[in-house]
Structure formats: C-alpha cells, structure tokens
C-alpha cells in the first residue's frame, strides 16, 4: 500500500532534466531548485560535491558540499521534491567510500578527488 501511494510522487525516468538515476557519491553536480521571491518563484542553482546519498524510497536525499570564500557549506536536497527543477552531472570522481564525511576536515588542495 505504501509503495502504491509513493509511486504517484516519484519522479519518472523519462524526465530529461533529471540525471539522478545514475548519481554516485563523489560526483560534482549542479542542481536547480525553486525559491520564492515575493509573489514569483525563480530557479537558483547550487553546485557541489555529493558526500552522501540516503536511499529511502520517496525520501531519497543527498548531501551536497561546496566551499564559499573558504567556508564549507553543506545542504541536503530531497530528490523527489517538486521544488527541484534540474540536476546536471558535471564531473565524476573515483572514490572508495559510500560516505565522504572525511572531506569536512580537509582544507585547500587536499579536498580534490581523482577524476574518473
């Protein structure tokens, strides 16, 4: 019963703007999501490294990390949210971990990963 209800809200594989069916930890992606500005909504883009993916059916989420002016910022995105407009994979990296939480402690050039 739960799977039947959730299937109505899951994003379909036929959507061209969504590339989240082959996302992996270590990828650098650009995600566009709607934010309200007054009465209108506009698309804001957030580009960063995927450090964790949590697969919970309709609650599938990922944690993106990027550095802005030397400060690390992490944001959690729920992939089946109607606010997410597009997901584009920019780069893949070779990693041997399922969660890249160790990157939080690294600074500068040591945060770079090997490109696939």
JSON list of C-alpha atoms in Angstrom, two decimals:
[
{"chain": "A", "resi": 1, "resn": "UNK", "atom": "CA", "xyz": [0.00, 0.00, 0.00]},
{"chain": "A", "resi": 2, "resn": "UNK", "atom": "CA", "xyz": [2.81, 2.41, 0.88]},
{"chain": "A", "resi": 3, "resn": "UNK", "atom": "CA", "xyz": [4.65, 1.65, -2.38]},
{"chain": "A", "resi": 4, "resn": "UNK", "atom": "CA", "xyz": [1.46, 2.33, -4.35]},
{"chain": "A", "resi": 5, "resn": "UNK", "atom": "CA", "xyz": [0.99, 5.75, -2.75]},
{"chain": "A", "resi": 6, "resn": "UNK", "atom": "CA", "xyz": [4.68, 6.67, -3.11]},
{"chain": "A", "resi": 7, "resn": "UNK", "atom": "CA", "xyz": [4.77, 5.68, -6.78]},
{"chain": "A", "resi": 8, "resn": "UNK", "atom": "CA", "xyz": [2.49, 8.60, -7.65]},
{"chain": "A", "resi": 9, "resn": "UNK", "atom": "CA", "xyz": [5.01, 11.11, -6.28]},
{"chain": "A", "resi": 10, "resn": "UNK", "atom": "CA", "xyz": [8.28, 9.61, -7.57]},
{"chain": "A", "resi": 11, "resn": "UNK", "atom": "CA", "xyz": [10.00, 11.35, -10.47]},
{"chain": "A", "resi": 12, "resn": "UNK", "atom": "CA", "xyz": [9.95, 9.41, -13.71]},
{"chain": "A", "resi": 13, "resn": "UNK", "atom": "CA", "xyz": [12.96, 8.21, -15.69]},
{"chain": "A", "resi": 14, "resn": "UNK", "atom": "CA", "xyz": [11.65, 9.97, -18.80]},
{"chain": "A", "resi": 15, "resn": "UNK", "atom": "CA", "xyz": [12.37, 13.47, -17.44]},
{"chain": "A", "resi": 16, "resn": "UNK", "atom": "CA", "xyz": [15.24, 14.98, -19.43]},
{"chain": "A", "resi": 17, "resn": "UNK", "atom": "CA", "xyz": [16.25, 17.47, -16.75]},
{"chain": "A", "resi": 18, "resn": "UNK", "atom": "CA", "xyz": [16.86, 14.80, -14.14]},
{"chain": "A", "resi": 19, "resn": "UNK", "atom": "CA", "xyz": [20.00, 12.74, -14.11]},
{"chain": "A", "resi": 20, "resn": "UNK", "atom": "CA", "xyz": [19.66, 11.41, -10.55]},
{"chain": "A", "resi": 21, "resn": "UNK", "atom": "CA", "xyz": [19.21, 7.76, -11.51]},
{"chain": "A", "resi": 22, "resn": "UNK", "atom": "CA", "xyz": [22.95, 7.36, -12.08]},
{"chain": "A", "resi": 23, "resn": "UNK", "atom": "CA", "xyz": [24.30, 9.75, -9.43]},
{"chain": "A", "resi": 24, "resn": "UNK", "atom": "CA", "xyz": [27.06, 8.43, -7.18]},
{"chain": "A", "resi": 25, "resn": "UNK", "atom": "CA", "xyz": [28.98, 9.69, -4.19]},
{"chain": "A", "resi": 26, "resn": "UNK", "atom": "CA", "xyz": [31.93, 11.76, -5.40]},
{"chain": "A", "resi": 27, "resn": "UNK", "atom": "CA", "xyz": [30.10, 13.33, -8.35]},
{"chain": "A", "resi": 28, "resn": "UNK", "atom": "CA", "xyz": [30.01, 17.08, -8.80]},
{"chain": "A", "resi": 29, "resn": "UNK", "atom": "CA", "xyz": [26.50, 18.13, -9.80]},
{"chain": "A", "resi": 30, "resn": "UNK", "atom": "CA", "xyz": [24.59, 21.32, -10.49]},
{"chain": "A", "resi": 31, "resn": "UNK", "atom": "CA", "xyz": [21.11, 21.29, -9.01]},
{"chain": "A", "resi": 32, "resn": "UNK", "atom": "CA", "xyz": [18.44, 23.87, -9.79]},
{"chain": "A", "resi": 33, "resn": "UNK", "atom": "CA", "xyz": [15.66, 24.47, -7.31]},
{"chain": "A", "resi": 34, "resn": "UNK", "atom": "CA", "xyz": [12.82, 26.96, -7.00]},
{"chain": "A", "resi": 35, "resn": "UNK", "atom": "CA", "xyz": [12.97, 29.64, -4.33]},
{"chain": "A", "resi": 36, "resn": "UNK", "atom": "CA", "xyz": [10.15, 32.12, -3.66]},
{"chain": "A", "resi": 37, "resn": "UNK", "atom": "CA", "xyz": [10.82, 35.81, -4.23]},
{"chain": "A", "resi": 38, "resn": "UNK", "atom": "CA", "xyz": [7.79, 37.83, -3.31]},
{"chain": "A", "resi": 39, "resn": "UNK", "atom": "CA", "xyz": [4.91, 36.51, -5.38]},
{"chain": "A", "resi": 40, "resn": "UNK", "atom": "CA", "xyz": [7.13, 34.88, -8.02]},
{"chain": "A", "resi": 41, "resn": "UNK", "atom": "CA", "xyz": [9.46, 31.88, -7.96]},
{"chain": "A", "resi": 42, "resn": "UNK", "atom": "CA", "xyz": [12.87, 31.76, -9.56]},
{"chain": "A", "resi": 43, "resn": "UNK", "atom": "CA", "xyz": [15.41, 28.99, -10.13]},
{"chain": "A", "resi": 44, "resn": "UNK", "atom": "CA", "xyz": [18.59, 29.11, -8.08]},
{"chain": "A", "resi": 45, "resn": "UNK", "atom": "CA", "xyz": [21.48, 26.81, -8.88]},
{"chain": "A", "resi": 46, "resn": "UNK", "atom": "CA", "xyz": [23.72, 25.08, -6.36]},
{"chain": "A", "resi": 47, "resn": "UNK", "atom": "CA", "xyz": [26.84, 23.25, -7.49]},
{"chain": "A", "resi": 48, "resn": "UNK", "atom": "CA", "xyz": [28.78, 20.95, -5.21]},
{"chain": "A", "resi": 49, "resn": "UNK", "atom": "CA", "xyz": [30.21, 17.55, -4.37]},
{"chain": "A", "resi": 50, "resn": "UNK", "atom": "CA", "xyz": [27.92, 14.70, -3.31]},
{"chain": "A", "resi": 51, "resn": "UNK", "atom": "CA", "xyz": [29.29, 13.47, 0.02]},
{"chain": "A", "resi": 52, "resn": "UNK", "atom": "CA", "xyz": [26.36, 11.20, 0.97]},
{"chain": "A", "resi": 53, "resn": "UNK", "atom": "CA", "xyz": [23.26, 9.61, -0.57]},
{"chain": "A", "resi": 54, "resn": "UNK", "atom": "CA", "xyz": [20.43, 8.25, 1.52]},
{"chain": "A", "resi": 55, "resn": "UNK", "atom": "CA", "xyz": [18.02, 5.93, -0.30]},
{"chain": "A", "resi": 56, "resn": "UNK", "atom": "CA", "xyz": [14.68, 5.95, 1.48]},
{"chain": "A", "resi": 57, "resn": "UNK", "atom": "CA", "xyz": [12.21, 5.47, -1.36]},
{"chain": "A", "resi": 58, "resn": "UNK", "atom": "CA", "xyz": [10.32, 8.70, -1.80]},
{"chain": "A", "resi": 59, "resn": "UNK", "atom": "CA", "xyz": [12.57, 10.36, 0.78]},
{"chain": "A", "resi": 60, "resn": "UNK", "atom": "CA", "xyz": [15.74, 9.77, -1.26]},
{"chain": "A", "resi": 61, "resn": "UNK", "atom": "CA", "xyz": [18.13, 12.58, -0.42]},
{"chain": "A", "resi": 62, "resn": "UNK", "atom": "CA", "xyz": [21.70, 13.66, -0.94]},
{"chain": "A", "resi": 63, "resn": "UNK", "atom": "CA", "xyz": [24.10, 15.96, 0.85]},
{"chain": "A", "resi": 64, "resn": "UNK", "atom": "CA", "xyz": [25.99, 18.45, -1.33]},
{"chain": "A", "resi": 65, "resn": "UNK", "atom": "CA", "xyz": [29.10, 20.25, -0.13]},
{"chain": "A", "resi": 66, "resn": "UNK", "atom": "CA", "xyz": [30.83, 23.27, -1.58]},
{"chain": "A", "resi": 67, "resn": "UNK", "atom": "CA", "xyz": [33.21, 25.90, -0.30]},
{"chain": "A", "resi": 68, "resn": "UNK", "atom": "CA", "xyz": [32.36, 29.59, -0.45]},
{"chain": "A", "resi": 69, "resn": "UNK", "atom": "CA", "xyz": [35.13, 32.02, 0.50]},
{"chain": "A", "resi": 70, "resn": "UNK", "atom": "CA", "xyz": [36.98, 29.29, 2.37]},
{"chain": "A", "resi": 71, "resn": "UNK", "atom": "CA", "xyz": [33.97, 28.15, 4.39]},
{"chain": "A", "resi": 72, "resn": "UNK", "atom": "CA", "xyz": [32.43, 24.72, 3.74]},
{"chain": "A", "resi": 73, "resn": "UNK", "atom": "CA", "xyz": [28.66, 24.72, 3.23]},
{"chain": "A", "resi": 74, "resn": "UNK", "atom": "CA", "xyz": [26.54, 21.57, 3.14]},
{"chain": "A", "resi": 75, "resn": "UNK", "atom": "CA", "xyz": [22.95, 21.35, 2.01]},
{"chain": "A", "resi": 76, "resn": "UNK", "atom": "CA", "xyz": [20.52, 18.43, 1.99]},
{"chain": "A", "resi": 77, "resn": "UNK", "atom": "CA", "xyz": [18.29, 18.01, -1.08]},
{"chain": "A", "resi": 78, "resn": "UNK", "atom": "CA", "xyz": [15.31, 15.66, -1.24]},
{"chain": "A", "resi": 79, "resn": "UNK", "atom": "CA", "xyz": [15.38, 14.41, -4.82]},
{"chain": "A", "resi": 80, "resn": "UNK", "atom": "CA", "xyz": [11.65, 13.81, -5.32]},
{"chain": "A", "resi": 81, "resn": "UNK", "atom": "CA", "xyz": [10.74, 17.30, -4.15]},
{"chain": "A", "resi": 82, "resn": "UNK", "atom": "CA", "xyz": [8.63, 19.33, -6.61]},
{"chain": "A", "resi": 83, "resn": "UNK", "atom": "CA", "xyz": [10.92, 22.32, -5.90]},
{"chain": "A", "resi": 84, "resn": "UNK", "atom": "CA", "xyz": [13.85, 20.68, -7.73]},
{"chain": "A", "resi": 85, "resn": "UNK", "atom": "CA", "xyz": [13.83, 21.72, -11.37]},
{"chain": "A", "resi": 86, "resn": "UNK", "atom": "CA", "xyz": [17.01, 20.19, -12.82]},
{"chain": "A", "resi": 87, "resn": "UNK", "atom": "CA", "xyz": [20.02, 18.04, -11.94]},
{"chain": "A", "resi": 88, "resn": "UNK", "atom": "CA", "xyz": [23.09, 18.01, -14.18]},
{"chain": "A", "resi": 89, "resn": "UNK", "atom": "CA", "xyz": [26.19, 15.92, -13.58]},
{"chain": "A", "resi": 90, "resn": "UNK", "atom": "CA", "xyz": [29.34, 17.96, -14.17]},
{"chain": "A", "resi": 91, "resn": "UNK", "atom": "CA", "xyz": [32.13, 15.56, -13.17]},
{"chain": "A", "resi": 92, "resn": "UNK", "atom": "CA", "xyz": [32.64, 12.06, -11.77]},
{"chain": "A", "resi": 93, "resn": "UNK", "atom": "CA", "xyz": [35.32, 11.13, -9.28]},
{"chain": "A", "resi": 94, "resn": "UNK", "atom": "CA", "xyz": [36.84, 7.82, -8.29]},
{"chain": "A", "resi": 95, "resn": "UNK", "atom": "CA", "xyz": [36.03, 7.14, -4.64]},
{"chain": "A", "resi": 96, "resn": "UNK", "atom": "CA", "xyz": [36.16, 4.02, -2.50]},
{"chain": "A", "resi": 97, "resn": "UNK", "atom": "CA", "xyz": [33.76, 5.10, 0.24]},
{"chain": "A", "resi": 98, "resn": "UNK", "atom": "CA", "xyz": [30.00, 5.29, 0.44]},
{"chain": "A", "resi": 99, "resn": "UNK", "atom": "CA", "xyz": [30.10, 8.46, 2.56]},
{"chain": "A", "resi": 100, "resn": "UNK", "atom": "CA", "xyz": [32.74, 11.17, 2.15]},
{"chain": "A", "resi": 101, "resn": "UNK", "atom": "CA", "xyz": [32.40, 12.76, 5.58]},
{"chain": "A", "resi": 102, "resn": "UNK", "atom": "CA", "xyz": [36.21, 12.88, 5.95]},
{"chain": "A", "resi": 103, "resn": "UNK", "atom": "CA", "xyz": [36.27, 15.76, 3.43]},
{"chain": "A", "resi": 104, "resn": "UNK", "atom": "CA", "xyz": [34.81, 18.02, 6.14]},
{"chain": "A", "resi": 105, "resn": "UNK", "atom": "CA", "xyz": [38.18, 18.03, 7.92]},
{"chain": "A", "resi": 106, "resn": "UNK", "atom": "CA", "xyz": [40.29, 18.71, 4.82]},
{"chain": "A", "resi": 107, "resn": "UNK", "atom": "CA", "xyz": [41.24, 22.16, 3.53]},
{"chain": "A", "resi": 108, "resn": "UNK", "atom": "CA", "xyz": [42.52, 23.52, 0.23]},
{"chain": "A", "resi": 109, "resn": "UNK", "atom": "CA", "xyz": [44.01, 21.25, -2.40]},
{"chain": "A", "resi": 110, "resn": "UNK", "atom": "CA", "xyz": [43.67, 18.15, -0.22]},
{"chain": "A", "resi": 111, "resn": "UNK", "atom": "CA", "xyz": [39.90, 18.17, -0.87]},
{"chain": "A", "resi": 112, "resn": "UNK", "atom": "CA", "xyz": [40.41, 17.30, -4.54]},
{"chain": "A", "resi": 113, "resn": "UNK", "atom": "CA", "xyz": [39.39, 13.83, -5.72]},
{"chain": "A", "resi": 114, "resn": "UNK", "atom": "CA", "xyz": [40.70, 11.79, -8.64]},
{"chain": "A", "resi": 115, "resn": "UNK", "atom": "CA", "xyz": [38.69, 12.30, -11.82]},
{"chain": "A", "resi": 116, "resn": "UNK", "atom": "CA", "xyz": [37.29, 9.15, -13.44]}
]
